mmCIF file of C-alpha atoms and ligand atoms in Angstrom:
data_model
loop_
_atom_site.group_PDB
_atom_site.id
_atom_site.type_symbol
_atom_site.label_atom_id
_atom_site.label_comp_id
_atom_site.label_asym_id
_atom_site.label_seq_id
_atom_site.Cartn_x
_atom_site.Cartn_y
_atom_site.Cartn_z
ATOM 1 C CA UNK Y 1 -15.088 -17.883 6.933
ATOM 2 C CA UNK Y 2 -15.668 -14.779 8.877
ATOM 3 C CA UNK Y 3 -19.007 -12.886 8.214
ATOM 4 C CA UNK Y 4 -17.559 -10.161 6.470
ATOM 5 C CA UNK Y 5 -16.237 -12.278 3.537
ATOM 6 C CA UNK Y 6 -19.526 -13.684 2.992
ATOM 7 C CA UNK Y 7 -21.717 -10.403 3.104
ATOM 8 C CA UNK Y 8 -21.997 -8.924 -0.209
ATOM 9 C CA UNK Y 9 -20.605 -5.234 -0.116
ATOM 10 C CA UNK Y 10 -19.748 -3.739 -3.468
ATOM 11 C CA UNK Y 11 -16.669 -1.802 -4.213
ATOM 12 C CA UNK Y 12 -16.810 1.682 -4.798
ATOM 13 C CA UNK Y 13 -13.993 1.955 -7.472
ATOM 14 C CA UNK Y 14 -14.645 4.583 -10.026
ATOM 15 C CA UNK Y 15 -11.437 4.137 -12.283
ATOM 16 C CA UNK Y 16 -7.778 3.952 -12.201
ATOM 17 C CA UNK Y 17 -5.357 6.826 -12.804
ATOM 18 C CA UNK Y 18 -1.757 7.121 -13.988
ATOM 19 C CA UNK Y 19 0.243 8.238 -10.932
ATOM 20 C CA UNK Y 20 2.493 10.426 -13.207
ATOM 21 C CA UNK Y 21 0.093 12.006 -15.664
ATOM 22 C CA UNK Y 22 -3.293 11.580 -13.946
ATOM 23 C CA UNK Y 23 -4.770 10.026 -17.230
ATOM 24 C CA UNK Y 24 -7.950 7.750 -16.505
ATOM 25 C CA UNK Y 25 -8.142 4.158 -17.053
ATOM 26 C CA UNK Y 26 -11.348 2.190 -17.024
ATOM 27 C CA UNK Y 27 -12.185 -0.148 -14.117
ATOM 28 C CA UNK Y 28 -13.000 -3.883 -14.539
ATOM 29 C CA UNK Y 29 -10.308 -4.179 -17.238
ATOM 30 C CA UNK Y 30 -6.964 -5.796 -17.159
ATOM 31 C CA UNK Y 31 -4.057 -3.109 -16.694
ATOM 32 C CA UNK Y 32 -0.422 -3.259 -16.377
ATOM 33 C CA UNK Y 33 1.598 0.033 -16.129
ATOM 34 C CA UNK Y 34 0.121 3.257 -17.651
ATOM 35 C CA UNK Y 35 0.970 4.422 -21.108
ATOM 36 C CA UNK Y 36 3.976 6.281 -20.047
ATOM 37 C CA UNK Y 37 5.307 3.097 -18.200
ATOM 38 C CA UNK Y 38 4.365 4.312 -14.543
ATOM 39 C CA UNK Y 39 2.100 2.570 -11.912
ATOM 40 C CA UNK Y 40 -1.782 3.132 -11.843
ATOM 41 C CA UNK Y 41 -3.674 4.010 -8.769
ATOM 42 C CA UNK Y 42 -7.086 2.845 -7.952
ATOM 43 C CA UNK Y 43 -9.549 5.639 -7.482
ATOM 44 C CA UNK Y 44 -12.949 5.200 -5.372
ATOM 45 C CA UNK Y 45 -16.060 7.177 -4.810
ATOM 46 C CA UNK Y 46 -15.151 7.940 -1.247
ATOM 47 C CA UNK Y 47 -18.332 9.996 -0.593
ATOM 48 C CA UNK Y 48 -20.387 6.744 -1.342
ATOM 49 C CA UNK Y 49 -18.040 4.539 0.392
ATOM 50 C CA UNK Y 50 -18.235 6.829 3.599
ATOM 51 C CA UNK Y 51 -22.156 6.829 3.307
ATOM 52 C CA UNK Y 52 -22.143 3.126 3.265
ATOM 53 C CA UNK Y 53 -19.699 2.432 5.977
ATOM 54 C CA UNK Y 54 -19.148 4.511 9.337
ATOM 55 C CA UNK Y 55 -16.227 4.137 11.516
ATOM 56 C CA UNK Y 56 -18.334 2.611 14.294
ATOM 57 C CA UNK Y 57 -19.668 -0.043 11.803
ATOM 58 C CA UNK Y 58 -15.913 -0.867 10.664
ATOM 59 C CA UNK Y 59 -14.909 -1.224 14.325
ATOM 60 C CA UNK Y 60 -17.775 -3.761 14.957
ATOM 61 C CA UNK Y 61 -16.443 -5.958 12.318
ATOM 62 C CA UNK Y 62 -13.838 -8.768 12.742
ATOM 63 C CA UNK Y 63 -10.402 -6.944 12.615
ATOM 64 C CA UNK Y 64 -8.940 -8.920 9.387
ATOM 65 C CA UNK Y 65 -7.839 -7.297 6.275
ATOM 66 C CA UNK Y 66 -11.271 -7.760 4.578
ATOM 67 C CA UNK Y 67 -13.106 -5.593 7.101
ATOM 68 C CA UNK Y 68 -11.759 -2.718 4.769
ATOM 69 C CA UNK Y 69 -13.946 -4.140 1.937
ATOM 70 C CA UNK Y 70 -15.539 -0.889 0.777
ATOM 71 C CA UNK Y 71 -11.939 0.682 0.381
ATOM 72 C CA UNK Y 72 -10.895 -2.358 -1.590
ATOM 73 C CA UNK Y 73 -11.076 -3.032 -5.348
ATOM 74 C CA UNK Y 74 -12.562 -6.754 -5.408
ATOM 75 C CA UNK Y 75 -16.061 -6.221 -6.992
ATOM 76 C CA UNK Y 76 -17.549 -9.819 -6.155
ATOM 77 C CA UNK Y 77 -17.509 -11.612 -2.934
ATOM 78 C CA UNK Y 78 -17.002 -14.875 -4.677
ATOM 79 C CA UNK Y 79 -13.371 -13.622 -5.970
ATOM 80 C CA UNK Y 80 -12.207 -12.844 -2.289
ATOM 81 C CA UNK Y 81 -9.279 -15.381 -1.553
ATOM 82 C CA UNK Y 82 -7.981 -15.710 1.977
ATOM 83 C CA UNK Y 83 -5.598 -17.546 4.093
ATOM 84 C CA UNK Y 84 -6.482 -15.710 7.403
ATOM 85 C CA UNK Y 85 -5.097 -12.043 6.863
ATOM 86 C CA UNK Y 86 -5.173 -10.809 10.460
ATOM 87 C CA UNK Y 87 -4.461 -7.574 11.995
ATOM 88 C CA UNK Y 88 -1.082 -7.790 12.940
ATOM 89 C CA UNK Y 89 0.067 -6.630 16.601
ATOM 90 C CA UNK Y 90 1.957 -3.481 17.631
ATOM 91 C CA UNK Y 91 4.703 -4.685 19.747
ATOM 92 C CA UNK Y 92 6.583 -2.342 22.078
ATOM 93 C CA UNK Y 93 10.197 -3.032 22.319
ATOM 94 C CA UNK Y 94 11.356 -1.270 25.641
ATOM 95 C CA UNK Y 95 14.705 -2.825 25.883
ATOM 96 C CA UNK Y 96 15.964 -2.671 22.376
ATOM 97 C CA UNK Y 97 14.427 0.486 21.120
ATOM 98 C CA UNK Y 98 16.952 2.899 22.341
ATOM 99 C CA UNK Y 99 14.732 4.558 25.171
ATOM 100 C CA UNK Y 100 12.103 5.679 22.758
ATOM 101 C CA UNK Y 101 8.411 5.626 22.501
ATOM 102 C CA UNK Y 102 8.396 2.846 19.775
ATOM 103 C CA UNK Y 103 6.061 0.146 18.537
ATOM 104 C CA UNK Y 104 6.958 -2.704 16.089
ATOM 105 C CA UNK Y 105 4.168 -3.555 13.622
ATOM 106 C CA UNK Y 106 4.962 -7.432 13.301
ATOM 107 C CA UNK Y 107 3.710 -8.395 9.918
ATOM 108 C CA UNK Y 108 5.621 -11.594 10.102
ATOM 109 C CA UNK Y 109 2.395 -13.132 11.611
ATOM 110 C CA UNK Y 110 0.684 -12.828 8.348
ATOM 111 C CA UNK Y 111 -0.076 -15.770 5.869
ATOM 112 C CA UNK Y 112 3.358 -16.906 4.333
ATOM 113 C CA UNK Y 113 5.197 -14.938 7.044
ATOM 114 C CA UNK Y 114 5.505 -11.498 5.490
ATOM 115 C CA UNK Y 115 3.483 -8.540 4.518
ATOM 116 C CA UNK Y 116 3.783 -9.548 0.684
ATOM 117 C CA UNK Y 117 0.509 -11.510 1.741
ATOM 118 C CA UNK Y 118 -1.374 -8.202 1.846
ATOM 119 C CA UNK Y 119 -0.462 -7.156 -1.558
ATOM 120 C CA UNK Y 120 -0.572 -10.227 -3.198
ATOM 121 C CA UNK Y 121 -4.072 -11.365 -1.755
ATOM 122 C CA UNK Y 122 -5.482 -8.334 -3.385
ATOM 123 C CA UNK Y 123 -3.575 -8.781 -6.523
ATOM 124 C CA UNK Y 124 -4.501 -12.386 -7.054
ATOM 125 C CA UNK Y 125 -8.115 -11.892 -6.115
ATOM 126 C CA UNK Y 126 -8.106 -9.100 -8.836
ATOM 127 C CA UNK Y 127 -6.517 -11.486 -11.121
ATOM 128 C CA UNK Y 128 -9.207 -13.847 -10.588
ATOM 129 C CA UNK Y 129 -11.879 -11.455 -11.029
ATOM 130 C CA UNK Y 130 -10.436 -10.249 -14.325
ATOM 131 C CA UNK Y 131 -9.943 -13.746 -15.860
ATOM 132 C CA UNK Y 132 -6.080 -14.001 -15.621
ATOM 133 C CA UNK Y 133 -4.883 -17.813 -15.643
ATOM 134 C CA UNK Y 134 -1.244 -17.567 -15.788
ATOM 135 C CA UNK Y 135 1.228 -15.046 -13.804
ATOM 136 C CA UNK Y 136 4.717 -14.587 -13.781
ATOM 137 C CA UNK Y 137 6.758 -12.593 -11.198
ATOM 138 C CA UNK Y 138 10.379 -11.571 -10.246
ATOM 139 C CA UNK Y 139 10.996 -11.896 -6.419
ATOM 140 C CA UNK Y 140 13.681 -11.783 -3.719
ATOM 141 C CA UNK Y 141 11.402 -14.612 -2.188
ATOM 142 C CA UNK Y 142 8.681 -13.149 0.076
ATOM 143 C CA UNK Y 143 6.491 -11.872 -2.766
ATOM 144 C CA UNK Y 144 6.844 -15.169 -4.635
ATOM 145 C CA UNK Y 145 5.867 -17.173 -1.846
ATOM 146 C CA UNK Y 146 2.825 -15.056 -1.298
ATOM 147 C CA UNK Y 147 1.813 -15.308 -5.140
ATOM 148 C CA UNK Y 148 2.319 -18.929 -5.000
ATOM 149 C CA UNK Y 149 0.083 -19.452 -2.135
ATOM 150 C CA UNK Y 150 -2.738 -17.301 -3.006
ATOM 151 C CA UNK Y 151 -2.722 -18.213 -6.910
ATOM 152 C CA UNK Y 152 -2.574 -21.829 -6.148
ATOM 153 C CA UNK Y 153 -5.435 -21.614 -3.909
ATOM 154 C CA UNK Y 154 -7.508 -20.299 -6.764
ATOM 155 C CA UNK Y 155 -6.101 -22.305 -9.480
ATOM 156 C CA UNK Y 156 -4.011 -19.743 -11.324
ATOM 157 C CA UNK Y 157 -0.763 -20.947 -12.733
ATOM 158 C CA UNK Y 158 2.504 -19.333 -11.540
ATOM 159 C CA UNK Y 159 6.112 -19.065 -12.821
ATOM 160 C CA UNK Y 160 8.489 -17.178 -10.480
ATOM 161 C CA UNK Y 161 12.054 -16.164 -11.145
ATOM 162 C CA UNK Y 162 14.542 -15.329 -8.252
ATOM 163 C CA UNK Y 163 18.157 -14.352 -8.087
ATOM 164 C CA UNK Y 164 20.143 -17.490 -7.534
ATOM 165 C CA UNK Y 165 21.294 -16.461 -4.076
ATOM 166 C CA UNK Y 166 17.722 -15.918 -2.731
ATOM 167 C CA UNK Y 167 17.628 -17.786 0.626
ATOM 168 C CA UNK Y 168 16.987 -21.733 0.238
ATOM 169 C CA UNK Y 169 14.150 -21.389 2.581
ATOM 170 C CA UNK Y 170 12.140 -18.886 0.312
ATOM 171 C CA UNK Y 171 12.916 -21.012 -2.997
ATOM 172 C CA UNK Y 172 11.553 -24.061 -1.552
ATOM 173 C CA UNK Y 173 8.561 -22.343 0.117
ATOM 174 C CA UNK Y 174 7.701 -21.214 -3.458
ATOM 175 C CA UNK Y 175 7.958 -24.404 -5.133
ATOM 176 C CA UNK Y 176 5.917 -26.322 -2.314
ATOM 177 C CA UNK Y 177 3.272 -23.865 -2.609
ATOM 178 C CA UNK Y 178 2.658 -24.704 -6.262
ATOM 179 C CA UNK Y 179 4.694 -22.448 -8.236
ATOM 180 C CA UNK Y 180 7.269 -23.277 -10.904
ATOM 181 C CA UNK Y 181 10.362 -21.302 -9.476
ATOM 182 C CA UNK Y 182 13.724 -20.710 -11.342
ATOM 183 C CA UNK Y 183 16.935 -19.400 -9.867
ATOM 184 C CA UNK Y 184 18.518 -16.802 -12.371
ATOM 185 C CA UNK Y 185 22.026 -15.620 -12.328
ATOM 186 C CA UNK Y 186 21.304 -11.974 -11.718
ATOM 187 C CA UNK Y 187 19.550 -9.626 -9.679
ATOM 188 C CA UNK Y 188 15.742 -8.914 -9.357
ATOM 189 C CA UNK Y 189 15.678 -6.578 -12.096
ATOM 190 C CA UNK Y 190 17.362 -9.056 -14.289
ATOM 191 C CA UNK Y 191 14.560 -11.637 -13.396
ATOM 192 C CA UNK Y 192 12.132 -8.746 -14.120
ATOM 193 C CA UNK Y 193 13.185 -8.439 -17.713
ATOM 194 C CA UNK Y 194 12.619 -12.117 -18.269
ATOM 195 C CA UNK Y 195 9.145 -11.571 -16.972
ATOM 196 C CA UNK Y 196 8.672 -8.589 -19.188
ATOM 197 C CA UNK Y 197 9.683 -10.341 -22.174
ATOM 198 C CA UNK Y 198 7.403 -13.185 -21.512
ATOM 199 C CA UNK Y 199 4.714 -10.712 -20.782
ATOM 200 C CA UNK Y 200 5.138 -8.948 -24.027
ATOM 201 C CA UNK Y 201 4.823 -12.315 -26.042
ATOM 202 C CA UNK Y 202 1.510 -12.980 -24.283
ATOM 203 C CA UNK Y 203 2.667 -16.015 -22.275
ATOM 204 C CA UNK Y 204 1.684 -14.644 -18.902
ATOM 205 C CA UNK Y 205 0.419 -11.576 -16.905
ATOM 206 C CA UNK Y 206 3.405 -9.604 -15.455
ATOM 207 C CA UNK Y 207 2.921 -9.404 -11.461
ATOM 208 C CA UNK Y 208 6.285 -7.277 -10.966
ATOM 209 C CA UNK Y 209 6.075 -4.877 -8.174
ATOM 210 C CA UNK Y 210 3.759 -1.871 -8.896
ATOM 211 C CA UNK Y 211 3.397 -3.225 -12.633
ATOM 212 C CA UNK Y 212 -0.192 -4.207 -12.014
ATOM 213 C CA UNK Y 213 -2.479 -1.834 -9.888
ATOM 214 C CA UNK Y 214 -3.709 -3.952 -7.028
ATOM 215 C CA UNK Y 215 -0.715 -4.702 -4.761
ATOM 216 C CA UNK Y 216 -0.741 -1.176 -3.763
ATOM 217 C CA UNK Y 217 -4.326 -1.649 -2.794
ATOM 218 C CA UNK Y 218 -3.474 -4.600 -0.440
ATOM 219 C CA UNK Y 219 -0.577 -3.029 1.147
ATOM 220 C CA UNK Y 220 -2.671 0.334 1.930
ATOM 221 C CA UNK Y 221 -4.363 -1.815 4.524
ATOM 222 C CA UNK Y 222 -1.340 -1.438 6.615
ATOM 223 C CA UNK Y 223 -2.056 2.470 6.659
ATOM 224 C CA UNK Y 224 -5.736 1.747 7.302
ATOM 225 C CA UNK Y 225 -5.183 -0.757 10.272
ATOM 226 C CA UNK Y 226 -2.655 1.417 11.887
ATOM 227 C CA UNK Y 227 -5.006 4.239 12.106
ATOM 228 C CA UNK Y 228 -7.776 2.020 13.470
ATOM 229 C CA UNK Y 229 -5.340 0.522 16.154
ATOM 230 C CA UNK Y 230 -3.976 3.838 17.315
ATOM 231 C CA UNK Y 231 -7.697 5.303 17.801
ATOM 232 C CA UNK Y 232 -7.577 7.302 14.620
ATOM 233 C CA UNK Y 233 -4.432 9.387 15.591
ATOM 234 C CA UNK Y 234 -1.541 8.459 13.374
ATOM 235 C CA UNK Y 235 1.742 8.211 14.911
ATOM 236 C CA UNK Y 236 4.629 11.013 14.620
ATOM 237 C CA UNK Y 237 6.844 8.866 12.502
ATOM 238 C CA UNK Y 238 7.009 5.603 10.577
ATOM 239 C CA UNK Y 239 10.045 3.663 9.669
ATOM 240 C CA UNK Y 240 9.473 1.508 6.488
ATOM 241 C CA UNK Y 241 12.258 -0.896 4.906
ATOM 242 C CA UNK Y 242 11.957 0.313 1.174
ATOM 243 C CA UNK Y 243 12.549 -1.863 -1.577
ATOM 244 C CA UNK Y 244 9.870 -1.268 -4.457
ATOM 245 C CA UNK Y 245 8.193 1.120 -1.923
ATOM 246 C CA UNK Y 246 4.577 -0.507 -2.310
ATOM 247 C CA UNK Y 247 3.821 -0.313 1.345
ATOM 248 C CA UNK Y 248 5.098 3.280 1.701
ATOM 249 C CA UNK Y 249 3.037 4.464 -1.298
ATOM 250 C CA UNK Y 250 0.238 2.429 -0.107
ATOM 251 C CA UNK Y 251 0.047 3.870 3.286
ATOM 252 C CA UNK Y 252 0.513 7.440 2.149
ATOM 253 C CA UNK Y 253 -2.652 6.676 -0.077
ATOM 254 C CA UNK Y 254 -4.646 5.255 2.593
ATOM 255 C CA UNK Y 255 -3.913 8.224 4.768
ATOM 256 C CA UNK Y 256 -5.552 10.658 2.101
ATOM 257 C CA UNK Y 257 -8.394 8.369 1.753
ATOM 258 C CA UNK Y 258 -9.122 8.260 5.457
ATOM 259 C CA UNK Y 259 -8.894 12.109 5.541
ATOM 260 C CA UNK Y 260 -11.332 12.111 2.475
ATOM 261 C CA UNK Y 261 -13.706 9.841 4.501
ATOM 262 C CA UNK Y 262 -13.263 12.365 7.586
ATOM 263 C CA UNK Y 263 -12.126 9.477 9.809
ATOM 264 C CA UNK Y 264 -8.588 11.062 10.572
ATOM 265 C CA UNK Y 265 -7.477 14.840 10.311
ATOM 266 C CA UNK Y 266 -4.635 16.429 8.324
ATOM 267 C CA UNK Y 267 -1.800 15.284 10.509
ATOM 268 C CA UNK Y 268 0.592 12.991 8.860
ATOM 269 C CA UNK Y 269 3.526 10.859 10.224
ATOM 270 C CA UNK Y 270 6.884 11.736 8.806
ATOM 271 C CA UNK Y 271 7.717 8.820 6.647
ATOM 272 C CA UNK Y 272 11.201 7.309 6.883
ATOM 273 C CA UNK Y 273 12.054 5.142 3.771
ATOM 274 C CA UNK Y 274 14.923 2.920 5.203
ATOM 275 C CA UNK Y 275 17.439 1.311 2.966
ATOM 276 C CA UNK Y 276 20.579 -0.727 3.294
ATOM 277 C CA UNK Y 277 23.665 1.504 2.673
ATOM 278 C CA UNK Y 278 24.626 -1.445 0.032
ATOM 279 C CA UNK Y 279 21.650 -0.772 -2.223
ATOM 280 C CA UNK Y 280 20.288 2.811 -1.475
ATOM 281 C CA UNK Y 281 19.032 4.174 -4.602
ATOM 282 C CA UNK Y 282 16.295 6.198 -2.979
ATOM 283 C CA UNK Y 283 18.466 7.654 -0.243
ATOM 284 C CA UNK Y 284 20.923 8.687 -3.043
ATOM 285 C CA UNK Y 285 17.965 10.469 -4.936
ATOM 286 C CA UNK Y 286 16.458 12.018 -1.961
ATOM 287 C CA UNK Y 287 19.936 13.419 -0.781
ATOM 288 C CA UNK Y 288 20.602 14.800 -4.317
ATOM 289 C CA UNK Y 289 17.080 16.348 -4.579
ATOM 290 C CA UNK Y 290 16.238 14.243 -7.540
ATOM 291 C CA UNK Y 291 12.643 13.347 -8.452
ATOM 292 C CA UNK Y 292 13.784 9.859 -9.916
ATOM 293 C CA UNK Y 293 16.374 7.451 -8.570
ATOM 294 C CA UNK Y 294 19.052 5.833 -10.944
ATOM 295 C CA UNK Y 295 19.759 2.459 -10.795
ATOM 296 C CA UNK Y 296 22.173 1.160 -7.944
ATOM 297 C CA UNK Y 297 24.991 -0.851 -9.313
ATOM 298 C CA UNK Y 298 26.303 -3.954 -7.533
ATOM 299 C CA UNK Y 299 23.890 -4.104 -5.017
ATOM 300 C CA UNK Y 300 24.558 -6.205 -1.661
ATOM 301 C CA UNK Y 301 23.062 -6.399 1.538
ATOM 302 C CA UNK Y 302 21.860 -9.088 3.997
ATOM 303 C CA UNK Y 303 18.488 -7.446 3.994
ATOM 304 C CA UNK Y 304 17.376 -9.199 0.576
ATOM 305 C CA UNK Y 305 13.688 -7.782 0.676
ATOM 306 C CA UNK Y 306 15.098 -4.475 0.218
ATOM 307 C CA UNK Y 307 17.805 -5.378 -2.272
ATOM 308 C CA UNK Y 308 15.922 -3.565 -5.111
ATOM 309 C CA UNK Y 309 18.308 -1.618 -7.392
ATOM 310 C CA UNK Y 310 15.523 0.321 -9.342
ATOM 311 C CA UNK Y 311 11.998 1.005 -8.350
ATOM 312 C CA UNK Y 312 9.375 1.828 -11.065
ATOM 313 C CA UNK Y 313 7.525 3.887 -8.209
ATOM 314 C CA UNK Y 314 10.822 5.715 -7.226
ATOM 315 C CA UNK Y 315 9.004 9.264 -7.643
ATOM 316 C CA UNK Y 316 6.041 8.163 -5.516
ATOM 317 C CA UNK Y 317 8.384 7.158 -2.796
ATOM 318 C CA UNK Y 318 10.259 10.429 -3.032
ATOM 319 C CA UNK Y 319 7.154 12.511 -3.038
ATOM 320 C CA UNK Y 320 5.633 10.959 -0.130
ATOM 321 C CA UNK Y 321 8.690 10.989 2.080
ATOM 322 C CA UNK Y 322 9.321 14.863 1.038
ATOM 323 C CA UNK Y 323 5.446 15.848 1.566
ATOM 324 C CA UNK Y 324 5.582 14.182 4.996
ATOM 325 C CA UNK Y 325 8.882 15.859 6.173
ATOM 326 C CA UNK Y 326 10.508 12.565 6.419
ATOM 327 C CA UNK Y 327 13.727 11.347 4.935
ATOM 328 C CA UNK Y 328 15.358 8.247 3.080
ATOM 329 C CA UNK Y 329 17.984 6.978 5.472
ATOM 330 C CA UNK Y 330 20.571 4.150 4.779
ATOM 331 C CA UNK Y 331 21.977 1.669 7.390
ATOM 332 C CA UNK Y 332 24.857 -0.747 7.067
ATOM 333 C CA UNK Y 333 24.423 -4.390 7.467
ATOM 334 C CA UNK Y 334 26.630 -4.438 10.775
ATOM 335 C CA UNK Y 335 24.163 -2.116 12.382
ATOM 336 C CA UNK Y 336 21.199 -4.177 10.854
ATOM 337 C CA UNK Y 337 22.539 -7.323 12.209
ATOM 338 C CA UNK Y 338 23.252 -5.666 15.622
ATOM 339 C CA UNK Y 339 19.512 -4.526 15.792
ATOM 340 C CA UNK Y 340 18.013 -7.844 14.952
ATOM 341 C CA UNK Y 341 20.422 -9.568 17.708
ATOM 342 C CA UNK Y 342 19.572 -6.824 20.355
ATOM 343 C CA UNK Y 343 15.709 -7.047 19.743
ATOM 344 C CA UNK Y 344 15.687 -10.820 19.914
ATOM 345 C CA UNK Y 345 17.955 -11.232 23.185
ATOM 346 C CA UNK Y 346 16.632 -8.182 24.964
ATOM 347 C CA UNK Y 347 12.983 -8.035 23.924
ATOM 348 C CA UNK Y 348 12.346 -11.464 22.795
ATOM 349 C CA UNK Y 349 11.184 -10.395 19.268
ATOM 350 C CA UNK Y 350 12.844 -11.971 16.142
ATOM 351 C CA UNK Y 351 12.979 -9.507 13.643
ATOM 352 C CA UNK Y 352 13.851 -9.967 9.831
ATOM 353 C CA UNK Y 353 16.852 -8.228 8.704
ATOM 354 C CA UNK Y 354 14.670 -5.690 6.802
ATOM 355 C CA UNK Y 355 12.910 -5.057 10.198
ATOM 356 C CA UNK Y 356 16.209 -4.926 11.914
ATOM 357 C CA UNK Y 357 17.165 -2.030 9.388
ATOM 358 C CA UNK Y 358 14.242 -0.088 10.442
ATOM 359 C CA UNK Y 359 15.412 -0.509 14.310
ATOM 360 C CA UNK Y 360 18.925 0.419 13.350
ATOM 361 C CA UNK Y 361 17.922 3.552 11.323
ATOM 362 C CA UNK Y 362 15.495 4.481 14.199
ATOM 363 C CA UNK Y 363 18.261 4.103 16.846
ATOM 364 C CA UNK Y 364 20.415 6.372 14.635
ATOM 365 C CA UNK Y 365 17.625 8.745 14.311
ATOM 366 C CA UNK Y 366 17.246 8.927 18.047
ATOM 367 C CA UNK Y 367 21.107 9.617 18.382
ATOM 368 C CA UNK Y 368 20.959 12.549 15.743
ATOM 369 C CA UNK Y 369 18.118 14.234 17.165
ATOM 370 C CA UNK Y 370 16.032 13.613 13.932
ATOM 371 C CA UNK Y 371 13.396 11.869 16.190
ATOM 372 C CA UNK Y 372 12.642 12.891 19.676
ATOM 373 C CA UNK Y 373 12.443 9.840 22.251
ATOM 374 C CA UNK Y 374 8.972 11.214 23.407
ATOM 375 C CA UNK Y 375 7.605 10.911 19.818
ATOM 376 C CA UNK Y 376 5.266 8.000 18.928
ATOM 377 C CA UNK Y 377 7.108 6.015 16.458
ATOM 378 C CA UNK Y 378 6.062 2.796 14.339
ATOM 379 C CA UNK Y 379 8.773 0.412 12.752
ATOM 380 C CA UNK Y 380 7.777 -2.250 10.024
ATOM 381 C CA UNK Y 381 9.138 -5.776 10.759
ATOM 382 C CA UNK Y 382 7.930 -7.071 7.347
ATOM 383 C CA UNK Y 383 8.565 -10.754 7.650
ATOM 384 C CA UNK Y 384 9.070 -13.279 10.344
ATOM 385 C CA UNK Y 385 12.648 -13.828 11.402
ATOM 386 C CA UNK Y 386 12.229 -17.347 11.395
ATOM 387 C CA UNK Y 387 12.769 -17.518 7.527
ATOM 388 C CA UNK Y 388 16.243 -16.262 7.765
ATOM 389 C CA UNK Y 389 19.507 -17.712 8.649
ATOM 390 C CA UNK Y 390 20.629 -17.467 12.590
ATOM 391 C CA UNK Y 391 23.844 -17.607 14.359
ATOM 392 C CA UNK Y 392 24.797 -20.950 15.356
ATOM 393 C CA UNK Y 393 24.102 -22.383 18.581
ATOM 394 C CA UNK Y 394 26.707 -24.956 19.111
ATOM 395 C CA UNK Y 395 26.826 -26.170 22.883
ATOM 396 C CA UNK Y 396 26.182 -29.803 23.483
ATOM 397 C CA UNK Y 397 25.555 -31.931 26.652
ATOM 398 C CA UNK Y 398 26.636 -35.445 27.318
ATOM 399 C CA UNK Y 399 23.861 -36.754 29.669
ATOM 400 C CA UNK Y 400 26.192 -39.784 30.389
ATOM 401 C CA UNK Y 401 29.049 -37.770 31.860
ATOM 402 C CA UNK Y 402 28.938 -36.054 35.131
ATOM 403 C CA UNK Y 403 27.037 -32.646 34.716
ATOM 404 C CA UNK Y 404 28.689 -29.423 36.079
ATOM 405 C CA UNK Y 405 25.111 -27.661 36.911
ATOM 406 C CA UNK Y 406 27.009 -24.537 38.081
ATOM 407 C CA UNK Y 407 28.374 -24.100 34.559
ATOM 408 C CA UNK Y 408 24.925 -24.590 32.857
HETATM 409 C C1 PLP H 501 9.307 -6.834 -0.145
HETATM 410 C C2 PLP H 501 10.122 -6.627 1.368
HETATM 411 C C3 PLP H 501 10.272 -5.543 1.540
HETATM 412 C C4 PLP H 501 10.105 -4.154 0.536
HETATM 413 O O1 PLP H 501 8.726 -3.732 0.534
HETATM 414 P P1 PLP H 501 8.318 -2.927 -0.427
HETATM 415 O O2 PLP H 501 6.870 -2.388 0.016
HETATM 416 O O3 PLP H 501 8.340 -3.514 -1.888
HETATM 417 O O4 PLP H 501 9.285 -1.631 -0.384
HETATM 418 C C5 PLP H 501 10.972 -5.301 2.955
HETATM 419 N N1 PLP H 501 11.181 -6.326 3.578
HETATM 420 C C6 PLP H 501 10.612 -7.718 3.114
HETATM 421 C C7 PLP H 501 11.036 -8.723 4.204
HETATM 422 C C8 PLP H 501 10.104 -7.913 2.115
HETATM 423 O O5 PLP H 501 9.944 -9.116 1.689
#
């Protein structure tokens, strides 16, 4: 265990706050959504956190997620759970990046192979701290896998519901990591309705995206980490594959907290929320100038992680995108698959389809002049490409027959 897990560093949480109305909620109590049905945000005494932790002291720690302990909600060191949440690398893609100054933050290196580990490690640690014994969740795959892994590790029972066409590997991974997993004939929000019903009956705690307050805090570490990795100078633009939007909302919050600490200035990246054009509720709302996004009917895309027809944090995503001067962008499945293929063949980096969506959107943004090739841009590859179907490689060789070496 790294030293910063065992050191006792208290949290600086003061309270929670409704993201819509600003109403205050007490810390150290179990909360779901606010009274008006919107996400709760965790607030800290940042002056005290800044007095307890300097940038230099932070940089002297091991680089994993728990180095940010003072800016995270877990109160007791004994409640921290870990499977090795490393700092993920920023990988240049000089050949497939369209000639731009672009880096891929490769989140596929995290435990359970996706950035869902960041959110769920925090949410599970807090569930443990607050005495939760049974959790249910709707998932397109990766969140369920991360929940199963961390919850099993600390002895919390989990029941997971996924759309019936969720990739086989994800369903099996969830089962293998100790959850009871059910395939449901519907989409993720249909699964969410089942979770909500059981929660209302007191059967379990509802771990749907943004329906508990701590996943955002875990996902926020992407923004904290990025700032530290880039020498406290944020990039010009971030392309984020947006489903529930937890990561985009979390990073935006992280930047404000870092500025309040005096660790970064007021410069912000333009935030681009990338969606698949077969499921683009945020893009539609952005373009229509709406504050909320209506449900997207008949959602369909190869990028299952962003096949989210309705997001409870829609207004938070839209606000951050607009405040940053960014946009919400839709890309088609053919462009997504082409981007994945190019990046693997030409740069040796196997993206997941959702990561491919960010590359496709970035290349399109370069083409239209939305982004300048000189600008420093970060794309999020949110899961390992190894979890997704790959094109067949059918060539065989008979070692007993004469081999035409020129043709190999
Ligand atoms: C969950 C997920 C997303 C979307 O993340 P949000 O922060 O919920 O918008 C994107 N890609 C993959 C692979 C995912 O698992």
